[in-house]
PDB file of C-alpha atoms and ligand atoms in Angstrom:
ATOM      1  CA  MET L   1     250.621  99.197 182.122  1.00 91.00           C
ATOM      2  CA  THR L   2     250.560  95.698 180.614  1.00 96.00           C
ATOM      3  CA  ARG L   3     248.505  95.599 177.354  1.00 98.00           C
ATOM      4  CA  VAL L   4     246.521  92.413 177.208  1.00 98.00           C
ATOM      5  CA  ALA L   5     244.591  90.656 174.367  1.00 98.00           C
ATOM      6  CA  VAL L   6     242.135  87.930 175.221  1.00 98.00           C
ATOM      7  CA  ASN L   7     241.629  84.969 172.876  1.00 98.00           C
ATOM      8  CA  GLY L   8     238.101  83.273 173.169  1.00 98.00           C
ATOM      9  CA  ALA L   9     236.815  86.736 174.327  1.00 98.00           C
ATOM     10  CA  THR L  10     233.207  85.989 174.084  1.00 97.00           C
ATOM     11  CA  GLY L  11     233.354  82.709 175.719  1.00 96.00           C
ATOM     12  CA  ARG L  12     232.609  81.913 179.466  1.00 95.00           C
ATOM     13  CA  MET L  13     236.126  82.516 180.579  1.00 96.00           C
ATOM     14  CA  GLY L  14     237.139  85.249 177.996  1.00 98.00           C
ATOM     15  CA  LYS L  15     234.271  87.461 179.228  1.00 97.00           C
ATOM     16  CA  THR L  16     235.298  86.823 182.839  1.00 97.00           C
ATOM     17  CA  VAL L  17     238.814  87.711 182.197  1.00 97.00           C
ATOM     18  CA  ILE L  18     237.731  91.042 180.592  1.00 97.00           C
ATOM     19  CA  GLU L  19     235.324  91.709 183.466  1.00 96.00           C
ATOM     20  CA  THR L  20     238.080  90.877 186.027  1.00 96.00           C
ATOM     21  CA  ALA L  21     240.740  92.934 184.348  1.00 96.00           C
ATOM     22  CA  ALA L  22     238.655  96.111 184.782  1.00 90.00           C
ATOM     23  CA  ASP L  23     239.618  96.085 188.500  1.00 84.00           C
ATOM     24  CA  ARG L  24     243.307  95.630 187.743  1.00 91.00           C
ATOM     25  CA  ASP L  25     246.374  97.431 186.696  1.00 88.00           C
ATOM     26  CA  LEU L  26     246.140  95.867 183.206  1.00 94.00           C
ATOM     27  CA  GLU L  27     244.363  97.038 180.189  1.00 96.00           C
ATOM     28  CA  VAL L  28     242.602  94.638 177.858  1.00 98.00           C
ATOM     29  CA  VAL L  29     242.966  96.300 174.425  1.00 98.00           C
ATOM     30  CA  VAL L  30     241.536  93.705 172.120  1.00 98.00           C
ATOM     31  CA  GLY L  31     239.737  90.325 171.992  1.00 98.00           C
ATOM     32  CA  PHE L  32     239.801  87.605 169.431  1.00 98.00           C
ATOM     33  CA  ASP L  33     236.904  85.271 168.738  1.00 98.00           C
ATOM     34  CA  VAL L  34     235.077  83.632 165.848  1.00 97.00           C
ATOM     35  CA  ALA L  35     232.811  86.640 165.477  1.00 89.00           C
ATOM     36  CA  SER L  36     233.492  90.318 165.782  1.00 90.00           C
ATOM     37  CA  GLY L  37     231.790  92.509 168.373  1.00 95.00           C
ATOM     38  CA  GLU L  38     232.560  93.830 171.729  1.00 97.00           C
ATOM     39  CA  VAL L  39     232.719  92.845 175.410  1.00 97.00           C
ATOM     40  CA  ASP L  40     232.589  95.422 178.100  1.00 96.00           C
ATOM     41  CA  GLY L  41     233.815  98.021 175.642  1.00 96.00           C
ATOM     42  CA  VAL L  42     236.723  95.964 174.434  1.00 97.00           C
ATOM     43  CA  PRO L  43     236.692  95.482 170.636  1.00 97.00           C
ATOM     44  CA  VAL L  44     236.516  91.819 169.653  1.00 98.00           C
ATOM     45  CA  VAL L  45     237.831  90.795 166.165  1.00 97.00           C
ATOM     46  CA  ASP L  46     237.743  87.725 163.964  1.00 96.00           C
ATOM     47  CA  SER L  47     241.257  88.259 162.664  1.00 92.00           C
ATOM     48  CA  ASP L  48     242.910  86.200 159.902  1.00 92.00           C
ATOM     49  CA  ASP L  49     246.174  88.026 160.675  1.00 96.00           C
ATOM     50  CA  ILE L  50     246.742  87.504 164.360  1.00 97.00           C
ATOM     51  CA  ALA L  51     250.397  88.665 164.181  1.00 98.00           C
ATOM     52  CA  GLY L  52     249.242  91.802 162.418  1.00 97.00           C
ATOM     53  CA  THR L  53     246.537  92.538 164.991  1.00 97.00           C
ATOM     54  CA  LEU L  54     248.939  91.890 167.897  1.00 98.00           C
ATOM     55  CA  THR L  55     251.215  94.444 166.420  1.00 98.00           C
ATOM     56  CA  GLU L  56     248.428  96.936 165.563  1.00 97.00           C
ATOM     57  CA  TYR L  57     247.183  96.925 169.193  1.00 98.00           C
ATOM     58  CA  ASP L  58     250.703  96.854 170.646  1.00 98.00           C
ATOM     59  CA  VAL L  59     249.844  93.811 172.837  1.00 98.00           C
ATOM     60  CA  ASP L  60     252.306  92.676 175.518  1.00 98.00           C
ATOM     61  CA  VAL L  61     250.532  89.522 176.623  1.00 98.00           C
ATOM     62  CA  VAL L  62     247.779  87.262 175.242  1.00 98.00           C
ATOM     63  CA  VAL L  63     245.475  85.460 177.625  1.00 98.00           C
ATOM     64  CA  ASP L  64     243.985  82.438 175.918  1.00 98.00           C
ATOM     65  CA  PHE L  65     240.829  80.444 176.893  1.00 98.00           C
ATOM     66  CA  SER L  66     239.472  78.991 173.713  1.00 98.00           C
ATOM     67  CA  ILE L  67     240.046  75.641 172.013  1.00 97.00           C
ATOM     68  CA  PRO L  68     243.284  73.977 171.102  1.00 97.00           C
ATOM     69  CA  GLU L  69     242.660  74.476 167.248  1.00 97.00           C
ATOM     70  CA  SER L  70     242.612  78.283 168.008  1.00 98.00           C
ATOM     71  CA  THR L  71     245.430  78.395 170.549  1.00 98.00           C
ATOM     72  CA  LEU L  72     247.865  76.720 168.222  1.00 98.00           C
ATOM     73  CA  PRO L  73     247.937  79.353 165.442  1.00 98.00           C
ATOM     74  CA  LEU L  74     247.717  81.948 168.176  1.00 98.00           C
ATOM     75  CA  ALA L  75     250.927  80.595 169.726  1.00 98.00           C
ATOM     76  CA  ALA L  76     252.687  80.655 166.270  1.00 98.00           C
ATOM     77  CA  ALA L  77     251.667  84.295 165.897  1.00 98.00           C
ATOM     78  CA  CYS L  78     252.993  85.117 169.307  1.00 98.00           C
ATOM     79  CA  ALA L  79     256.268  83.352 168.517  1.00 98.00           C
ATOM     80  CA  GLU L  80     256.444  85.491 165.295  1.00 98.00           C
ATOM     81  CA  THR L  81     255.883  88.843 167.123  1.00 98.00           C
ATOM     82  CA  GLY L  82     257.565  87.881 170.473  1.00 98.00           C
ATOM     83  CA  THR L  83     254.313  88.423 172.329  1.00 98.00           C
ATOM     84  CA  ALA L  84     253.997  86.691 175.759  1.00 98.00           C
ATOM     85  CA  LEU L  85     251.233  84.033 175.944  1.00 98.00           C
ATOM     86  CA  VAL L  86     249.158  82.711 178.946  1.00 98.00           C
ATOM     87  CA  VAL L  87     247.469  79.534 177.880  1.00 98.00           C
ATOM     88  CA  GLY L  88     244.364  78.417 179.921  1.00 97.00           C
ATOM     89  CA  THR L  89     242.855  76.316 177.184  1.00 97.00           C
ATOM     90  CA  THR L  90     242.860  72.526 177.970  1.00 92.00           C
ATOM     91  CA  GLY L  91     242.592  69.343 175.892  1.00 92.00           C
ATOM     92  CA  PHE L  92     245.861  69.462 173.882  1.00 96.00           C
ATOM     93  CA  ASP L  93     247.375  66.291 172.487  1.00 95.00           C
ATOM     94  CA  GLU L  94     251.042  65.483 172.454  1.00 95.00           C
ATOM     95  CA  ASP L  95     251.588  67.198 169.099  1.00 98.00           C
ATOM     96  CA  GLY L  96     249.721  70.316 170.407  1.00 98.00           C
ATOM     97  CA  VAL L  97     251.936  70.559 173.554  1.00 97.00           C
ATOM     98  CA  ALA L  98     255.050  70.079 171.315  1.00 98.00           C
ATOM     99  CA  ARG L  99     253.899  73.018 169.178  1.00 98.00           C
ATOM    100  CA  LEU L 100     253.366  75.229 172.219  1.00 98.00           C
ATOM    101  CA  ASP L 101     256.917  74.250 173.402  1.00 98.00           C
ATOM    102  CA  ASP L 102     258.308  75.298 170.066  1.00 98.00           C
ATOM    103  CA  ALA L 103     256.557  78.718 170.392  1.00 98.00           C
ATOM    104  CA  SER L 104     258.014  79.145 173.808  1.00 98.00           C
ATOM    105  CA  GLU L 105     261.386  79.239 172.243  1.00 98.00           C
ATOM    106  CA  GLU L 106     260.539  82.439 170.646  1.00 98.00           C
ATOM    107  CA  ALA L 107     258.229  84.154 173.266  1.00 98.00           C
ATOM    108  CA  PRO L 108     257.573  83.555 177.017  1.00 98.00           C
ATOM    109  CA  LEU L 109     254.621  81.142 177.424  1.00 98.00           C
ATOM    110  CA  LEU L 110     252.846  80.125 180.625  1.00 98.00           C
ATOM    111  CA  LYS L 111     250.431  77.240 180.440  1.00 98.00           C
ATOM    112  CA  ALA L 112     248.239  75.969 183.321  1.00 96.00           C
ATOM    113  CA  THR L 113     245.293  73.642 183.288  1.00 92.00           C
ATOM    114  CA  ASN L 114     244.040  75.541 186.311  1.00 92.00           C
ATOM    115  CA  PHE L 115     244.689  79.059 187.330  1.00 97.00           C
ATOM    116  CA  SER L 116     243.392  78.895 190.911  1.00 97.00           C
ATOM    117  CA  GLN L 117     245.877  79.018 193.751  1.00 95.00           C
ATOM    118  CA  GLY L 118     243.941  76.375 195.619  1.00 96.00           C
ATOM    119  CA  ILE L 119     244.557  73.894 192.970  1.00 96.00           C
ATOM    120  CA  GLN L 120     248.273  74.637 193.007  1.00 95.00           C
ATOM    121  CA  VAL L 121     248.348  73.766 196.673  1.00 96.00           C
ATOM    122  CA  LEU L 122     246.092  70.636 196.157  1.00 97.00           C
ATOM    123  CA  ASN L 123     248.502  69.459 193.642  1.00 96.00           C
ATOM    124  CA  ARG L 124     251.251  69.661 196.057  1.00 96.00           C
ATOM    125  CA  LEU L 125     249.270  68.054 198.898  1.00 98.00           C
ATOM    126  CA  VAL L 126     248.286  65.243 196.495  1.00 98.00           C
ATOM    127  CA  SER L 127     251.927  64.481 195.836  1.00 98.00           C
ATOM    128  CA  GLU L 128     252.811  64.250 199.465  1.00 98.00           C
ATOM    129  CA  ALA L 129     249.719  62.110 200.427  1.00 98.00           C
ATOM    130  CA  VAL L 130     250.169  59.699 197.508  1.00 98.00           C
ATOM    131  CA  ALA L 131     253.894  59.129 198.371  1.00 98.00           C
ATOM    132  CA  THR L 132     253.316  58.783 202.090  1.00 98.00           C
ATOM    133  CA  LEU L 133     250.116  56.621 201.885  1.00 98.00           C
ATOM    134  CA  ASP L 134     251.851  54.481 199.192  1.00 96.00           C
ATOM    135  CA  ASP L 135     249.610  51.381 199.350  1.00 96.00           C
ATOM    136  CA  TYR L 136     246.250  53.169 199.654  1.00 98.00           C
ATOM    137  CA  ASP L 137     243.669  52.762 196.923  1.00 98.00           C
ATOM    138  CA  LEU L 138     243.236  55.960 194.817  1.00 98.00           C
ATOM    139  CA  GLU L 139     240.183  57.351 193.034  1.00 98.00           C
ATOM    140  CA  LEU L 140     240.045  60.706 191.292  1.00 98.00           C
ATOM    141  CA  MET L 141     236.682  62.500 190.576  1.00 98.00           C
ATOM    142  CA  GLU L 142     235.880  65.756 188.703  1.00 98.00           C
ATOM    143  CA  SER L 143     232.696  67.642 187.950  1.00 98.00           C
ATOM    144  CA  HIS L 144     232.115  70.523 185.471  1.00 97.00           C
ATOM    145  CA  HIS L 145     229.378  72.392 183.671  1.00 96.00           C
ATOM    146  CA  ASN L 146     227.472  70.807 180.859  1.00 97.00           C
ATOM    147  CA  GLY L 147     229.276  72.865 178.210  1.00 96.00           C
ATOM    148  CA  LYS L 148     232.731  71.430 178.879  1.00 94.00           C
ATOM    149  CA  VAL L 149     234.012  69.490 175.835  1.00 92.00           C
ATOM    150  CA  ASP L 150     237.148  67.748 177.028  1.00 92.00           C
ATOM    151  CA  ALA L 151     237.148  64.867 179.606  1.00 96.00           C
ATOM    152  CA  PRO L 152     238.737  64.218 181.981  1.00 97.00           C
ATOM    153  CA  SER L 153     239.374  67.811 182.734  1.00 96.00           C
ATOM    154  CA  GLY L 154     242.944  69.263 182.177  1.00 93.00           C
ATOM    155  CA  THR L 155     243.186  69.693 185.987  1.00 94.00           C
ATOM    156  CA  ALA L 156     242.342  66.114 186.633  1.00 97.00           C
ATOM    157  CA  ASN L 157     244.972  65.077 184.059  1.00 96.00           C
ATOM    158  CA  THR L 158     247.402  67.284 185.759  1.00 94.00           C
ATOM    159  CA  LEU L 159     246.610  65.681 189.115  1.00 97.00           C
ATOM    160  CA  LEU L 160     246.910  62.308 187.587  1.00 98.00           C
ATOM    161  CA  GLU L 161     250.439  63.209 186.309  1.00 97.00           C
ATOM    162  CA  THR L 162     251.333  64.330 189.801  1.00 97.00           C
ATOM    163  CA  ILE L 163     250.087  60.995 191.126  1.00 98.00           C
ATOM    164  CA  GLN L 164     251.895  59.031 188.439  1.00 98.00           C
ATOM    165  CA  GLU L 165     255.199  60.602 189.340  1.00 98.00           C
ATOM    166  CA  LYS L 166     254.940  58.973 192.857  1.00 97.00           C
ATOM    167  CA  ARG L 167     252.965  55.797 192.122  1.00 97.00           C
ATOM    168  CA  ASP L 168     252.931  53.510 189.218  1.00 97.00           C
ATOM    169  CA  VAL L 169     249.130  53.425 188.761  1.00 98.00           C
ATOM    170  CA  GLU L 170     247.073  52.949 185.582  1.00 98.00           C
ATOM    171  CA  PRO L 171     243.867  55.139 185.002  1.00 98.00           C
ATOM    172  CA  VAL L 172     240.635  53.261 184.618  1.00 98.00           C
ATOM    173  CA  TYR L 173     238.115  55.641 183.097  1.00 97.00           C
ATOM    174  CA  GLY L 174     234.740  54.993 184.717  1.00 95.00           C
ATOM    175  CA  ARG L 175     233.761  51.327 185.343  1.00 96.00           C
ATOM    176  CA  GLU L 176     231.068  49.182 183.954  1.00 96.00           C
ATOM    177  CA  GLY L 177     229.961  45.663 184.213  1.00 97.00           C
ATOM    178  CA  HIS L 178     232.278  43.093 185.583  1.00 97.00           C
ATOM    179  CA  ALA L 179     235.191  45.392 186.705  1.00 96.00           C
ATOM    180  CA  PRO L 180     237.097  44.073 189.707  1.00 96.00           C
ATOM    181  CA  ARG L 181     239.621  46.592 190.999  1.00 96.00           C
ATOM    182  CA  GLU L 182     243.330  45.970 190.458  1.00 95.00           C
ATOM    183  CA  ASP L 183     245.871  47.004 192.943  1.00 93.00           C
ATOM    184  CA  ASP L 184     247.717  49.214 190.411  1.00 96.00           C
ATOM    185  CA  GLU L 185     244.677  51.052 189.095  1.00 97.00           C
ATOM    186  CA  ILE L 186     243.238  54.501 189.674  1.00 98.00           C
ATOM    187  CA  GLY L 187     239.632  55.097 188.801  1.00 98.00           C
ATOM    188  CA  VAL L 188     238.991  58.430 187.096  1.00 98.00           C
ATOM    189  CA  PHE L 189     235.353  59.870 186.847  1.00 98.00           C
ATOM    190  CA  ALA L 190     234.062  62.904 184.967  1.00 98.00           C
ATOM    191  CA  ARG L 191     230.583  64.288 185.647  1.00 98.00           C
ATOM    192  CA  ARG L 192     228.967  67.071 183.408  1.00 98.00           C
ATOM    193  CA  ALA L 193     225.932  68.938 184.833  1.00 98.00           C
ATOM    194  CA  GLY L 194     224.451  72.342 185.101  1.00 98.00           C
ATOM    195  CA  ASP L 195     226.924  75.264 185.528  1.00 95.00           C
ATOM    196  CA  ILE L 196     229.349  73.629 187.907  1.00 97.00           C
ATOM    197  CA  ARG L 197     232.483  75.867 187.871  1.00 95.00           C
ATOM    198  CA  GLY L 198     235.005  72.925 188.664  1.00 95.00           C
ATOM    199  CA  GLU L 199     235.191  70.410 191.391  1.00 97.00           C
ATOM    200  CA  HIS L 200     238.098  67.872 191.922  1.00 98.00           C
ATOM    201  CA  GLU L 201     238.602  65.259 194.554  1.00 98.00           C
ATOM    202  CA  LEU L 202     241.169  62.587 195.240  1.00 98.00           C
ATOM    203  CA  ILE L 203     240.366  59.853 197.830  1.00 98.00           C
ATOM    204  CA  LEU L 204     242.927  57.662 199.361  1.00 98.00           C
ATOM    205  CA  ALA L 205     241.484  54.633 201.077  1.00 98.00           C
ATOM    206  CA  GLY L 206     243.057  51.785 203.095  1.00 97.00           C
ATOM    207  CA  ASN L 207     243.836  50.784 206.654  1.00 93.00           C
ATOM    208  CA  ASP L 208     240.265  51.404 207.803  1.00 97.00           C
ATOM    209  CA  GLU L 209     240.388  55.080 206.827  1.00 98.00           C
ATOM    210  CA  VAL L 210     239.639  57.447 203.931  1.00 98.00           C
ATOM    211  CA  LEU L 211     241.487  60.629 203.242  1.00 98.00           C
ATOM    212  CA  SER L 212     239.688  62.958 200.929  1.00 98.00           C
ATOM    213  CA  LEU L 213     241.563  65.973 199.240  1.00 98.00           C
ATOM    214  CA  SER L 214     239.236  68.208 197.323  1.00 98.00           C
ATOM    215  CA  HIS L 215     238.809  71.595 195.833  1.00 98.00           C
ATOM    216  CA  ARG L 216     235.778  73.524 194.566  1.00 98.00           C
ATOM    217  CA  ALA L 217     235.879  76.716 192.469  1.00 96.00           C
ATOM    218  CA  GLU L 218     232.911  78.807 193.306  1.00 96.00           C
ATOM    219  CA  ASP L 219     233.187  81.416 190.508  1.00 96.00           C
ATOM    220  CA  ARG L 220     235.079  81.604 187.086  1.00 95.00           C
ATOM    221  CA  GLY L 221     236.662  84.806 188.593  1.00 95.00           C
ATOM    222  CA  VAL L 222     239.177  82.749 190.452  1.00 96.00           C
ATOM    223  CA  PHE L 223     240.602  81.394 187.217  1.00 96.00           C
ATOM    224  CA  ALA L 224     240.450  84.811 185.513  1.00 97.00           C
ATOM    225  CA  ALA L 225     242.247  86.476 188.405  1.00 97.00           C
ATOM    226  CA  GLY L 226     244.982  83.757 188.342  1.00 97.00           C
ATOM    227  CA  ALA L 227     245.456  84.116 184.602  1.00 98.00           C
ATOM    228  CA  LEU L 228     245.754  87.890 184.843  1.00 98.00           C
ATOM    229  CA  ASP L 229     248.210  87.376 187.769  1.00 97.00           C
ATOM    230  CA  ALA L 230     250.163  85.261 185.294  1.00 98.00           C
ATOM    231  CA  ALA L 231     249.878  87.787 182.549  1.00 98.00           C
ATOM    232  CA  ALA L 232     251.346  90.557 184.654  1.00 97.00           C
ATOM    233  CA  TRP L 233     254.132  88.226 185.917  1.00 97.00           C
ATOM    234  CA  LEU L 234     254.917  87.066 182.355  1.00 98.00           C
ATOM    235  CA  ASP L 235     255.169  90.483 180.723  1.00 97.00           C
ATOM    236  CA  GLY L 236     258.806  91.352 179.924  1.00 96.00           C
ATOM    237  CA  ARG L 237     260.275  87.843 180.674  1.00 98.00           C
ATOM    238  CA  ASP L 238     262.582  85.964 178.395  1.00 98.00           C
ATOM    239  CA  PRO L 239     261.276  83.390 176.015  1.00 98.00           C
ATOM    240  CA  GLY L 240     260.648  80.099 177.688  1.00 98.00           C
ATOM    241  CA  TRP L 241     258.058  77.673 179.159  1.00 98.00           C
ATOM    242  CA  TYR L 242     256.764  78.917 182.601  1.00 98.00           C
ATOM    243  CA  ASP L 243     254.566  77.384 185.299  1.00 95.00           C
ATOM    244  CA  PHE L 244     251.696  78.886 187.361  1.00 96.00           C
ATOM    245  CA  GLY L 245     253.452  77.641 190.466  1.00 93.00           C
ATOM    246  CA  ALA L 246     256.184  80.189 190.026  1.00 95.00           C
ATOM    247  CA  VAL L 247     253.457  82.946 190.038  1.00 96.00           C
ATOM    248  CA  VAL L 248     251.708  81.636 193.107  1.00 94.00           C
ATOM    249  CA  ASP L 249     255.187  81.470 194.947  1.00 94.00           C
ATOM    250  CA  ALA L 250     256.246  84.997 193.825  1.00 93.00           C
TER     251      ALA L 250
HETATM  252  P1  LIG E 301     233.672  78.424 175.956  1.00 62.74           P
HETATM  253  O1  LIG E 301     233.237  77.527 174.980  1.00 62.74           O
HETATM  254  O2  LIG E 301     232.623  79.241 176.739  1.00 62.74           O
HETATM  255  O3  LIG E 301     234.586  79.610 175.195  1.00 62.74           O
HETATM  256  C1  LIG E 301     235.545  79.285 174.334  1.00 62.74           C
HETATM  257  C2  LIG E 301     235.591  80.481 173.246  1.00 62.74           C
HETATM  258  O4  LIG E 301     236.637  80.254 172.305  1.00 62.74           O
HETATM  259  C3  LIG E 301     234.252  80.656 172.476  1.00 62.74           C
HETATM  260  O5  LIG E 301     233.823  82.095 172.583  1.00 62.74           O
HETATM  261  C4  LIG E 301     234.622  80.278 171.064  1.00 62.74           C
HETATM  262  O6  LIG E 301     233.826  81.095 170.038  1.00 62.74           O
HETATM  263  C5  LIG E 301     236.135  80.659 171.091  1.00 62.74           C
HETATM  264  N1  LIG E 301     236.750  80.220 169.864  1.00 62.74           N
HETATM  265  C6  LIG E 301     236.675  79.069 169.202  1.00 62.74           C
HETATM  266  N2  LIG E 301     237.467  79.009 168.171  1.00 62.74           N
HETATM  267  C7  LIG E 301     238.064  80.179 168.094  1.00 62.74           C
HETATM  268  C8  LIG E 301     239.090  80.792 167.265  1.00 62.74           C
HETATM  269  N3  LIG E 301     239.496  80.143 166.151  1.00 62.74           N
HETATM  270  N4  LIG E 301     239.622  82.038 167.556  1.00 62.74           N
HETATM  271  C9  LIG E 301     239.154  82.703 168.679  1.00 62.74           C
HETATM  272  N5  LIG E 301     238.259  82.190 169.570  1.00 62.74           N
HETATM  273  C10 LIG E 301     237.610  81.003 169.238  1.00 62.74           C
HETATM  274  O7  LIG E 301     234.660  77.682 176.927  1.00 62.74           O
HETATM  275  P2  LIG E 301     235.258  78.265 178.302  1.00 62.74           P
HETATM  276  O8  LIG E 301     234.414  77.596 179.492  1.00 62.74           O
HETATM  277  O9  LIG E 301     235.504  79.653 178.406  1.00 62.74           O
HETATM  278  O10 LIG E 301     236.581  77.446 178.356  1.00 62.74           O
HETATM  279  C11 LIG E 301     237.609  77.656 177.430  1.00 62.74           C
HETATM  280  C12 LIG E 301     238.840  76.783 177.739  1.00 62.74           C
HETATM  281  O11 LIG E 301     239.413  77.152 178.940  1.00 62.74           O
HETATM  282  C13 LIG E 301     238.527  75.282 177.763  1.00 62.74           C
HETATM  283  O12 LIG E 301     239.557  74.576 177.258  1.00 62.74           O
HETATM  284  C14 LIG E 301     238.406  75.083 179.290  1.00 62.74           C
HETATM  285  O13 LIG E 301     238.748  73.746 179.773  1.00 62.74           O
HETATM  286  C15 LIG E 301     239.493  75.935 179.810  1.00 62.74           C
HETATM  287  N6  LIG E 301     239.505  76.465 181.164  1.00 62.74           N
HETATM  288  C16 LIG E 301     240.662  76.481 181.785  1.00 62.74           C
HETATM  289  C17 LIG E 301     240.729  77.061 183.100  1.00 62.74           C
HETATM  290  C18 LIG E 301     242.049  77.246 183.822  1.00 62.74           C
HETATM  291  O14 LIG E 301     242.152  77.589 184.855  1.00 62.74           O
HETATM  292  N7  LIG E 301     243.133  76.766 183.059  1.00 62.74           N
HETATM  293  C19 LIG E 301     239.524  77.389 183.670  1.00 62.74           C
HETATM  294  C20 LIG E 301     238.351  77.350 182.965  1.00 62.74           C
HETATM  295  C21 LIG E 301     238.306  76.931 181.796  1.00 62.74           C
END
């Protein structure tokens, strides 16, 4: 059975991952967070020797939903011990992504800004729609709970990258005052309210019609299930950088 550690174990996603794993063929053996304790019987430690703790608990895969400042030393520890790492945390800058890439040379690493299968499919539909309706105006919207710290969401940024592979559009983040629309722009909007799990919508408008492609996560369990699917899939693989699309297609 795959032995899993959860980083960010007492956070919204960390707790959900631990709860979701209880119904699966995986065993969460330890959690990491900034304070020690326990979640659903899983010991949570505030470790200053992550590599040592990974070895002590004989961890096969770490599932990470925390903050980039925590993920980066974790990735270095996984590289040191050869432990597989599933990264769900969002908000990395270029240097952060480069450091994760370095870690993936020593241990298998799978990073996704969104672990729902629906978003994987949305991303593929967006690619086709943007390429086909190549002169329609594009506007991208996302909504999340009021505790989310990065904006736009990692998922919105991933959708934007997909769009930019097909169309040469520049993002305009919100609009204010005199802000006439340029042909080569895409408006990007982030809303933060209540406990919204995650909503994303791309509209393509032109030719007297509007196409709307949207996704709504109804429970954090969808991301936890996807991350645990990724953990099971990643266990035992060679070092390298892997995408969630491969897990969905498996
Ligand atoms: P949260 O704030 O509820 O939880 C984050 C946890 O990380 C907290 O418990 C915090 O104490 C912990 N943490 C901070 N520093 C740490 C450290 N040094 N070591 C260990 N733990 C530390 O946030 P959340 O809603 O659970 O989201 C976490 C991340 O996951 C965010 O980046 C969010 O965007 C991302 N997310 C990704 C997906 C996906 O499918 N990829 C889905 C939901 C959320």
